[in-house]
Every structure is written in structure tokens, then in C-alpha cells.
Short mmCIF file of C-alpha atoms and ligand atoms in Angstrom, two decimals:
data_model
loop_
_atom_site.label_atom_id
_atom_site.label_comp_id
_atom_site.label_asym_id
_atom_site.label_seq_id
_atom_site.Cartn_x
_atom_site.Cartn_y
_atom_site.Cartn_z
CA MET A 264 66.95 73.60 -25.62
CA MET A 265 67.81 75.67 -22.56
CA ASN A 266 70.85 77.94 -22.70
CA SER A 267 73.39 77.81 -19.89
CA THR A 268 71.85 80.74 -17.98
CA GLN A 269 68.43 79.00 -17.99
CA GLN A 270 70.06 75.75 -16.87
CA GLU A 271 71.68 77.59 -13.97
CA VAL A 272 68.32 79.07 -12.96
CA VAL A 273 66.67 75.61 -13.02
CA ALA A 274 69.54 74.05 -11.07
CA GLY A 275 69.42 76.90 -8.51
CA ARG A 276 65.69 76.40 -8.03
CA LYS A 277 66.17 72.65 -7.59
CA VAL A 278 68.72 73.26 -4.82
CA PHE A 279 66.24 75.65 -3.18
CA TYR A 280 63.31 73.17 -3.49
CA ASP A 281 65.42 70.38 -1.98
CA LYS A 282 66.45 72.65 0.91
CA ILE A 283 62.94 73.75 1.81
CA GLY A 284 61.62 70.22 1.07
CA SER A 285 63.73 68.86 3.92
CA ALA A 286 61.49 70.86 6.27
CA ASN A 287 58.22 69.96 4.45
CA CYS A 288 57.85 73.17 2.46
CA THR A 289 57.23 73.22 -1.29
CA PRO A 290 56.78 75.94 -3.96
CA LEU A 291 53.18 76.58 -4.98
CA TRP A 292 54.19 78.00 -8.37
CA GLU A 293 55.24 74.57 -9.63
CA VAL A 294 51.71 73.14 -9.10
CA LEU A 295 49.31 76.09 -9.12
CA HIS A 296 47.92 75.55 -12.60
CA SER A 297 47.34 71.84 -12.15
CA LEU A 298 45.47 72.56 -8.89
CA VAL A 299 43.32 75.46 -10.03
CA THR A 300 42.14 74.35 -13.45
CA ILE A 301 39.90 76.23 -15.85
CA VAL A 302 37.28 73.46 -15.78
CA PRO A 303 36.98 70.32 -13.62
CA ASN A 304 39.89 67.97 -14.24
CA THR A 305 38.53 64.68 -12.91
CA PRO A 306 40.50 61.43 -12.91
CA CYS A 307 37.12 59.67 -13.25
CA LEU A 308 36.54 58.08 -16.68
CA PRO A 309 33.30 57.13 -18.44
CA TYR A 310 32.70 53.39 -18.09
CA LEU A 311 29.98 50.76 -18.28
CA TRP A 312 29.84 47.46 -16.39
CA ASN A 313 27.78 44.92 -18.32
CA TRP A 314 25.49 42.75 -16.22
CA SER A 315 26.24 39.79 -18.51
CA THR A 316 29.94 40.11 -17.60
CA VAL A 317 29.62 40.66 -13.84
CA TRP A 318 26.76 38.27 -13.02
CA PRO A 319 28.86 35.12 -13.70
CA TRP A 320 31.67 36.64 -11.59
CA LEU A 321 29.25 37.31 -8.74
CA GLN A 322 28.11 33.68 -8.92
CA GLU A 323 31.77 32.58 -8.90
CA ALA A 324 32.39 34.76 -5.84
CA GLY A 325 29.43 32.98 -4.25
CA GLN A 326 31.33 29.69 -4.64
CA LEU A 327 34.64 31.11 -3.38
CA ILE A 328 33.60 32.78 -0.13
CA THR A 329 30.57 32.86 2.16
CA ALA A 330 28.82 36.07 3.18
CA LYS A 331 29.87 35.30 6.77
CA GLU A 332 33.57 35.00 5.87
CA ALA A 333 33.51 38.04 3.63
CA GLU A 334 31.34 40.07 6.07
CA ARG A 335 30.00 41.68 2.89
CA ARG A 336 30.41 39.72 -0.37
CA VAL A 337 30.81 42.59 -2.80
CA LEU A 338 32.50 43.15 -6.15
CA VAL A 339 33.66 46.75 -6.04
CA LEU A 340 33.02 48.69 -9.25
CA GLU A 341 36.30 50.54 -9.52
CA ASN A 342 36.54 53.41 -11.96
CA PRO A 343 39.26 52.69 -14.57
CA GLY A 344 40.79 56.11 -13.83
CA LEU A 345 40.86 55.36 -10.08
CA ARG A 346 42.12 51.75 -9.90
CA GLY A 347 43.26 50.70 -6.44
CA ARG A 348 41.23 53.44 -4.77
CA THR A 349 37.99 51.50 -4.10
CA ARG A 350 35.66 54.02 -5.70
CA ILE A 351 33.48 54.48 -8.76
CA THR A 352 33.89 58.26 -8.89
CA HIS A 353 36.34 60.53 -7.08
CA SER A 354 33.84 61.02 -4.23
CA LEU A 355 31.65 57.89 -4.18
CA TYR A 356 31.94 54.14 -3.75
CA ALA A 357 29.79 51.53 -5.52
CA GLY A 358 29.74 47.74 -5.51
CA LEU A 359 27.51 44.79 -6.33
CA GLN A 360 26.57 42.75 -3.26
CA LEU A 361 25.49 39.10 -3.51
CA ILE A 362 23.58 37.33 -0.76
CA LEU A 363 22.65 33.69 -1.28
CA PRO A 364 19.61 31.89 0.17
CA GLY A 365 20.08 31.20 3.89
CA GLU A 366 22.98 33.62 4.31
CA VAL A 367 23.30 36.44 6.84
CA ALA A 368 25.57 39.49 6.56
CA ALA A 369 26.22 40.39 10.21
CA ALA A 370 25.09 43.59 11.93
CA HIS A 371 27.38 46.58 12.16
CA ARG A 372 27.17 50.33 11.92
CA HIS A 373 29.42 53.05 10.56
CA SER A 374 29.47 56.78 9.98
CA GLN A 375 29.31 56.28 6.20
CA SER A 376 25.80 56.41 4.74
CA ALA A 377 24.77 53.66 2.34
CA LEU A 378 22.12 53.21 -0.31
CA ARG A 379 20.93 49.90 -1.73
CA PHE A 380 19.35 49.64 -5.14
CA ILE A 381 17.87 46.20 -5.77
CA MET A 382 18.91 44.72 -9.11
CA HIS A 383 18.40 40.97 -9.13
CA GLY A 384 16.40 38.41 -7.16
CA ASP A 385 13.49 39.02 -4.85
CA GLY A 386 12.79 38.71 -1.16
CA ALA A 387 16.07 39.18 0.75
CA TYR A 388 15.85 41.61 3.63
CA THR A 389 17.85 44.30 5.33
CA ALA A 390 17.22 45.37 8.91
CA VAL A 391 17.95 48.99 9.88
CA ASP A 392 17.99 49.78 13.61
CA GLY A 393 15.51 46.98 14.28
CA GLU A 394 13.19 47.69 11.34
CA LYS A 395 13.12 44.99 8.69
CA VAL A 396 12.43 45.50 4.99
CA VAL A 397 11.97 42.74 2.42
CA MET A 398 13.40 44.05 -0.84
CA HIS A 399 12.22 43.76 -4.44
CA PRO A 400 13.83 44.75 -7.75
CA GLY A 401 13.84 48.51 -8.34
CA ASP A 402 13.44 49.34 -4.63
CA PHE A 403 15.68 52.04 -3.17
CA VAL A 404 16.64 51.43 0.48
CA ILE A 405 18.64 53.70 2.81
CA THR A 406 21.08 52.71 5.55
CA PRO A 407 21.52 56.03 7.38
CA SER A 408 24.82 56.99 8.99
CA TRP A 409 25.43 55.20 12.33
CA THR A 410 22.44 52.84 12.12
CA TYR A 411 22.92 49.11 12.76
CA HIS A 412 22.25 47.03 9.67
CA ASP A 413 22.32 43.35 8.83
CA HIS A 414 21.12 41.63 5.68
CA GLY A 415 19.69 38.15 5.16
CA ASN A 416 18.17 36.08 2.42
CA GLU A 417 15.18 33.95 3.43
CA SER A 418 14.11 33.57 -0.22
CA SER A 419 15.07 30.66 -2.47
CA GLU A 420 17.10 32.71 -4.99
CA PRO A 421 20.32 34.71 -4.95
CA MET A 422 19.90 38.44 -4.55
CA VAL A 423 22.13 41.22 -5.88
CA TRP A 424 21.93 44.90 -5.15
CA LEU A 425 24.01 47.94 -5.95
CA ASP A 426 25.61 49.45 -2.84
CA GLY A 427 26.42 53.17 -2.96
CA LEU A 428 28.41 54.69 -0.10
CA ASP A 429 29.94 58.09 0.64
CA LEU A 430 33.17 56.37 1.78
CA PRO A 431 35.60 58.69 -0.08
CA ILE A 432 33.86 61.80 1.28
CA VAL A 433 34.01 60.51 4.86
CA GLU A 434 37.64 59.48 4.29
CA LEU A 435 38.49 62.97 2.96
CA LEU A 436 37.11 64.41 6.20
CA ASP A 437 38.75 61.75 8.44
CA ALA A 438 35.40 61.18 10.14
CA GLN A 439 35.17 57.36 9.97
CA PHE A 440 33.76 55.33 12.86
CA ARG A 441 32.58 51.74 12.92
CA GLN A 442 31.06 49.40 15.49
CA ASP A 443 30.12 45.73 15.22
CA GLY A 444 26.74 44.58 16.50
CA ALA A 445 26.55 42.45 19.66
CA ASP A 446 24.83 39.73 17.60
CA ASP A 447 24.92 38.87 13.89
CA MET A 448 21.20 39.55 13.59
CA GLN A 449 19.33 42.38 15.24
CA HIS A 450 16.18 41.98 17.23
CA ILE A 451 13.40 42.97 14.84
CA ALA A 452 10.99 45.48 16.36
CA SER A 453 8.88 46.19 13.27
CA ALA A 454 8.46 45.51 9.58
CA ALA A 455 9.08 48.12 6.90
CA ASN A 456 5.44 48.47 5.97
CA VAL A 457 5.21 50.21 9.36
CA ASN A 458 7.95 52.62 8.23
CA LEU A 459 6.06 53.21 4.98
CA ALA A 460 2.81 53.78 6.90
CA ARG A 461 4.53 56.32 9.17
CA PHE A 462 6.35 58.34 6.54
CA GLY A 463 5.39 57.14 3.05
CA ASN A 464 2.05 58.92 2.63
CA THR A 465 2.96 62.64 2.84
CA MET A 466 2.11 62.41 6.54
CA LYS A 467 4.13 61.81 9.72
CA PRO A 468 3.42 60.71 13.30
CA VAL A 469 2.29 63.73 15.32
CA GLN A 470 5.06 63.28 17.88
CA TYR A 471 7.82 62.77 15.30
CA LYS A 472 11.14 64.52 16.09
CA ALA A 473 13.96 64.18 13.54
CA ARG A 474 17.10 62.45 14.87
CA SER A 475 19.22 63.12 11.79
CA LYS A 476 19.15 64.80 8.38
CA THR A 477 18.60 61.44 6.67
CA SER A 478 15.06 60.59 5.62
CA PRO A 479 13.11 58.68 8.33
CA LEU A 480 11.52 56.80 5.39
CA PHE A 481 14.15 54.24 4.45
CA TRP A 482 12.26 52.12 1.89
CA TYR A 483 11.08 53.55 -1.44
CA PRO A 484 9.31 50.67 -3.24
CA TYR A 485 9.65 50.56 -7.02
CA ASP A 486 5.94 50.12 -7.75
CA ARG A 487 5.22 53.60 -6.36
CA THR A 488 8.18 55.21 -8.18
CA LEU A 489 7.25 53.58 -11.49
CA GLU A 490 3.60 54.56 -11.11
CA ALA A 491 4.57 58.21 -10.59
CA LEU A 492 6.88 58.26 -13.62
CA THR A 493 4.33 56.43 -15.80
CA ILE A 494 1.60 58.96 -14.97
CA LEU A 495 3.97 61.88 -15.61
CA SER A 496 5.08 60.44 -18.93
CA ALA A 497 1.45 60.15 -20.04
CA HIS A 498 0.69 63.79 -19.14
CA GLU A 499 3.86 65.84 -19.69
CA ASP A 500 6.46 66.31 -22.39
CA PRO A 501 9.82 64.85 -21.42
CA HIS A 502 12.61 67.27 -20.53
CA PRO A 503 14.88 67.57 -23.61
CA CYS A 504 17.94 66.29 -21.67
CA TRP A 505 16.72 63.93 -18.97
CA GLY A 506 13.21 62.80 -19.96
CA HIS A 507 10.96 62.42 -16.90
CA LYS A 508 13.12 62.62 -13.79
CA LEU A 509 12.26 62.65 -10.08
CA GLN A 510 14.56 62.92 -7.09
CA TYR A 511 13.99 60.93 -3.92
CA THR A 512 13.29 63.18 -0.93
CA ASN A 513 13.15 63.12 2.82
CA PRO A 514 9.34 63.35 3.04
CA VAL A 515 9.44 65.39 6.25
CA THR A 516 11.86 68.12 5.13
CA GLY A 517 11.54 67.91 1.34
CA ASP A 518 15.34 67.82 1.24
CA TRP A 519 17.55 65.02 -0.13
CA ALA A 520 16.81 61.52 1.18
CA ILE A 521 20.50 61.12 2.20
CA PRO A 522 22.55 64.24 3.07
CA THR A 523 25.65 63.14 1.13
CA MET A 524 24.16 61.32 -1.88
CA GLY A 525 21.46 62.56 -4.23
CA THR A 526 19.26 59.78 -5.64
CA PHE A 527 17.07 59.92 -8.71
CA MET A 528 14.85 57.83 -10.97
CA GLN A 529 14.09 58.80 -14.55
CA LEU A 530 12.00 57.43 -17.38
CA LEU A 531 13.09 57.87 -21.00
CA PRO A 532 10.20 57.26 -23.43
CA ALA A 533 10.79 54.77 -26.28
CA GLY A 534 12.70 56.52 -29.07
CA PHE A 535 13.88 59.35 -26.76
CA GLU A 536 16.94 61.21 -28.06
CA GLY A 537 18.20 63.51 -25.36
CA LYS A 538 20.18 66.72 -25.76
CA ALA A 539 23.65 67.04 -24.24
CA TYR A 540 23.82 67.74 -20.50
CA ARG A 541 26.63 68.18 -18.05
CA SER A 542 26.98 68.91 -14.36
CA THR A 543 29.77 68.91 -11.79
CA ASP A 544 28.43 65.87 -9.95
CA SER A 545 29.89 62.71 -11.49
CA THR A 546 26.87 60.39 -11.68
CA ILE A 547 26.42 56.62 -11.38
CA PHE A 548 23.47 55.13 -13.31
CA THR A 549 21.92 51.68 -13.21
CA VAL A 550 19.29 50.43 -15.61
CA VAL A 551 16.05 49.06 -14.15
CA GLU A 552 14.39 48.33 -17.47
CA GLY A 553 14.79 49.08 -21.17
CA SER A 554 17.79 49.72 -23.35
CA GLY A 555 19.53 52.62 -25.04
CA THR A 556 22.77 54.54 -25.18
CA CYS A 557 24.66 57.09 -23.15
CA THR A 558 27.15 59.02 -25.29
CA ILE A 559 29.89 60.76 -23.31
CA ASN A 560 32.41 62.92 -25.18
CA GLY A 561 31.71 60.83 -28.31
CA GLN A 562 32.13 57.51 -26.47
CA VAL A 563 28.97 55.39 -26.88
CA LEU A 564 27.96 53.22 -23.91
CA SER A 565 25.12 50.85 -24.89
CA PHE A 566 23.04 49.97 -21.86
CA GLY A 567 20.53 47.26 -21.02
CA PRO A 568 18.87 46.01 -17.81
CA LYS A 569 21.11 45.81 -14.69
CA ASP A 570 24.09 47.48 -16.36
CA VAL A 571 25.90 50.19 -14.36
CA PHE A 572 27.61 53.19 -15.96
CA VAL A 573 29.36 56.39 -14.90
CA CYS A 574 29.21 59.93 -16.33
CA PRO A 575 32.17 61.93 -14.96
CA SER A 576 32.01 65.55 -13.78
CA TRP A 577 31.48 68.17 -16.48
CA MET A 578 31.70 65.78 -19.46
CA PRO A 579 28.68 66.40 -21.72
CA TYR A 580 26.54 63.30 -22.14
CA THR A 581 23.41 62.45 -24.09
CA LEU A 582 20.88 59.75 -23.24
CA ALA A 583 18.86 57.88 -25.84
CA ALA A 584 16.35 55.04 -25.43
CA ASP A 585 15.37 52.31 -27.92
CA THR A 586 12.58 50.96 -25.75
CA GLN A 587 11.15 52.83 -22.75
CA ALA A 588 14.00 52.93 -20.23
CA VAL A 589 13.98 53.49 -16.47
CA LEU A 590 17.28 54.58 -14.88
CA PHE A 591 18.22 54.93 -11.21
CA SER A 592 21.12 57.28 -10.51
CA PHE A 593 23.08 58.79 -7.63
CA SER A 594 25.76 61.42 -7.16
CA ASP A 595 27.33 63.79 -4.62
CA ARG A 596 25.03 66.66 -5.68
CA PRO A 597 23.74 67.38 -2.12
CA VAL A 598 27.31 67.94 -0.90
CA GLN A 599 28.18 70.20 -3.81
CA GLN A 600 24.98 72.22 -3.40
CA ALA A 601 25.49 72.60 0.36
CA LEU A 602 28.92 74.06 -0.38
CA ASP A 603 27.75 76.28 -3.29
CA LEU A 604 29.88 74.31 -5.76
CA TRP A 605 27.33 72.63 -7.99
CA ARG A 606 26.96 73.73 -11.62
CA GLU A 607 25.12 72.35 -14.61
CA SER A 608 24.87 73.40 -18.25
CA PHE A 609 22.62 72.31 -21.12
C1 1HN B 804 28.99 47.98 4.07
O1 1HN B 804 28.79 48.11 5.37
C2 1HN B 804 28.07 47.32 3.27
O2 1HN B 804 26.55 46.98 5.04
C3 1HN B 804 28.29 47.20 1.91
O3 1HN B 804 26.12 46.03 3.19
C4 1HN B 804 29.41 47.70 1.32
C5 1HN B 804 31.50 48.88 1.52
C6 1HN B 804 32.43 49.50 2.27
C7 1HN B 804 32.25 49.67 3.64
C8 1HN B 804 31.12 49.18 4.25
C9 1HN B 804 26.83 46.75 3.88
C10 1HN B 804 30.35 48.37 2.10
C11 1HN B 804 30.16 48.51 3.48
#
């Protein structure tokens, strides 16, 4: 209970706040401690999307709307702590995109960077600035900022991939641009095995000049990634927290493959029981193969193939695998590191 003097003080402050509020001023002291917190105070919550739940909904979406009508037929994975804000973490967007046999998702370009991680089906393609790549499960494909891209499915089965975009980061900076292609489908100048031949063998064309910070290699096929992790797992002990983990790089600079989104693949040996780990980059995982658990602040998320789950900033999590598990993940780590903000502890 406030005494009458305290009530007068509060009432006097309210009058003052209303007065300065009318000219768009506001007292910092009322909000300082909720702005500058002792540790990260993310609205992002741990969550897992089960493939067995979302796959029937994707198929239903396939009946409800065409890829042409939708432009992109995607179920957004919205973090339960960020409903209505079209994002999976505070800084990143993720969704599951379905493209049915014979469909085309028309060409456009935007300042947001995108990643595709192939989850289901085989043989649909994406074309990036005239270079076409036919995608297979486990492949990681980049759509760099401001490159034209269209997708199509010339296979006989539906295809689903995980889209990751830096939309909230670009929105924060008010740096969004978009342009539609002149035609739905781009003229194809070359196939992606040409891209892989140019940049995928720790070599580069002698005349190569970088046009952007994004990797000029835009297709990272799963067979190569899995081979690398399999060899490592046969010759090295797993890291106590993350097992065997590699990050995708721009092969020319050695830096991140995408400047705004760090991308990783890790292998957890069968029976692996990881130690707790935390970092300031909220991380989105998807399961390529195997099953296990991710325990976040005591909450157990049981994962299997094609599930997607989120570990929010600074919440300790442990990974465990029943069978050998392979996990793709992405986060805003490159942005945090560029700004000297990134921290981890384990
Ligand atoms: C986009 O361009 C794609 O090109 C997918 O496949 C998802 C989400 C928001 C904004 C643009 C695509 C997207 C997107």
C-alpha cells in the first residue's frame, strides 16, 4: 500500500509523462531495466514442429492453392513466442515450401538472402541468376541477396524444402527491395554442376572477381557433406557438446556462406549424450536422418527425420542421439560476430 505522499508523487509523475508524451518524449527510467537486461531476454521459445503433423497440412495446402496463385506456397513456422510476426526466431524467418510436379514458382529477386534445405522429394530445381540446380534431400542451396530466382518441379513427386531468410534483420534495417522477373522462368545459361566445378573443389576460375560477400558456390550437395562428417566421425572423438560439426563456408574467402546466416551440419554418433551448450544466436535445426532429443531448460524435444526445432538465445540445451543423427542448423551468428556481440558458454 502506498501512503498519500507516495500517491501524490506517482500522480505528479503521471501528469509529467502525459505532458511530455504529447510531444513524443518519454522517461527512460521507467523502461531502463527491461531494455538493458542482465542476460538475453528473448521472446523466442523452444519449440519443435513434427514432420508427421505438418506434412499432411502441406499436402492440404497443395489442394487449396497453386504455387502460381500463392507465388510461394509456404507454411511459415512461427515461433510460439512471436505469433503474428512471421518469424521463427527474433531475427530469422523459416517456412516449409511445397512445390508439386509441373508447378513453377515465378522469378523475382529481393534484398533478403535465402537458404533452402531440401527435406522431402527429389528432383525439383531452383534457378539462381540463370544457373539451374536440381535439388536432392540434404542439399543446402543459397539464393544470394538480389539474385533472380524461380523454382520448378519437373519430377513426378512433391518436393518440400525448408526456407530460411534474414527477413527480420532486413526489416529492422529498413533495407527491403524487391523486383519481379520479366518472365516467370529465367533463361537458363548453365547447370549447377558447372557452379560446383568452378567453386566446389577448393579452386576458382583464374579470372574470378567477387561480386558480393555471399559464396559464389550456391549448391552444397549432401553426399559431399555426409562423406566429410562420416570420415571425421571415424577418425576423431566427437566434441562433448555438438558431436562432429562443420560450418558451410564461402570457398573463396573462407568466411560464412551467407553474410547474414550461419549454416552448419553436424553428426551425432549413435548413443551420443551431449553436454549443455548455450550461445547468443537462437538456432533453427532440422533433422536429416536419425532420432534423439534436444533438452532445453528441462523441456525435452524428441526429434526424428524432417522435424524442425528451435533453441532460443542463451538457453542451455543438450543434444542426445539414439541412432546416428545428422542435423542441419542455421542462425544469425555471422551478424552477431561482425558486431562483436556473439557469446557462447559450455
Ligand atoms: C521467397 O522469395 C521465397 O523465393 C520463399 O522461394 C519464402 C518468404 C518471404 C519472402 C520471400 C522463395 C519467402 C520469400
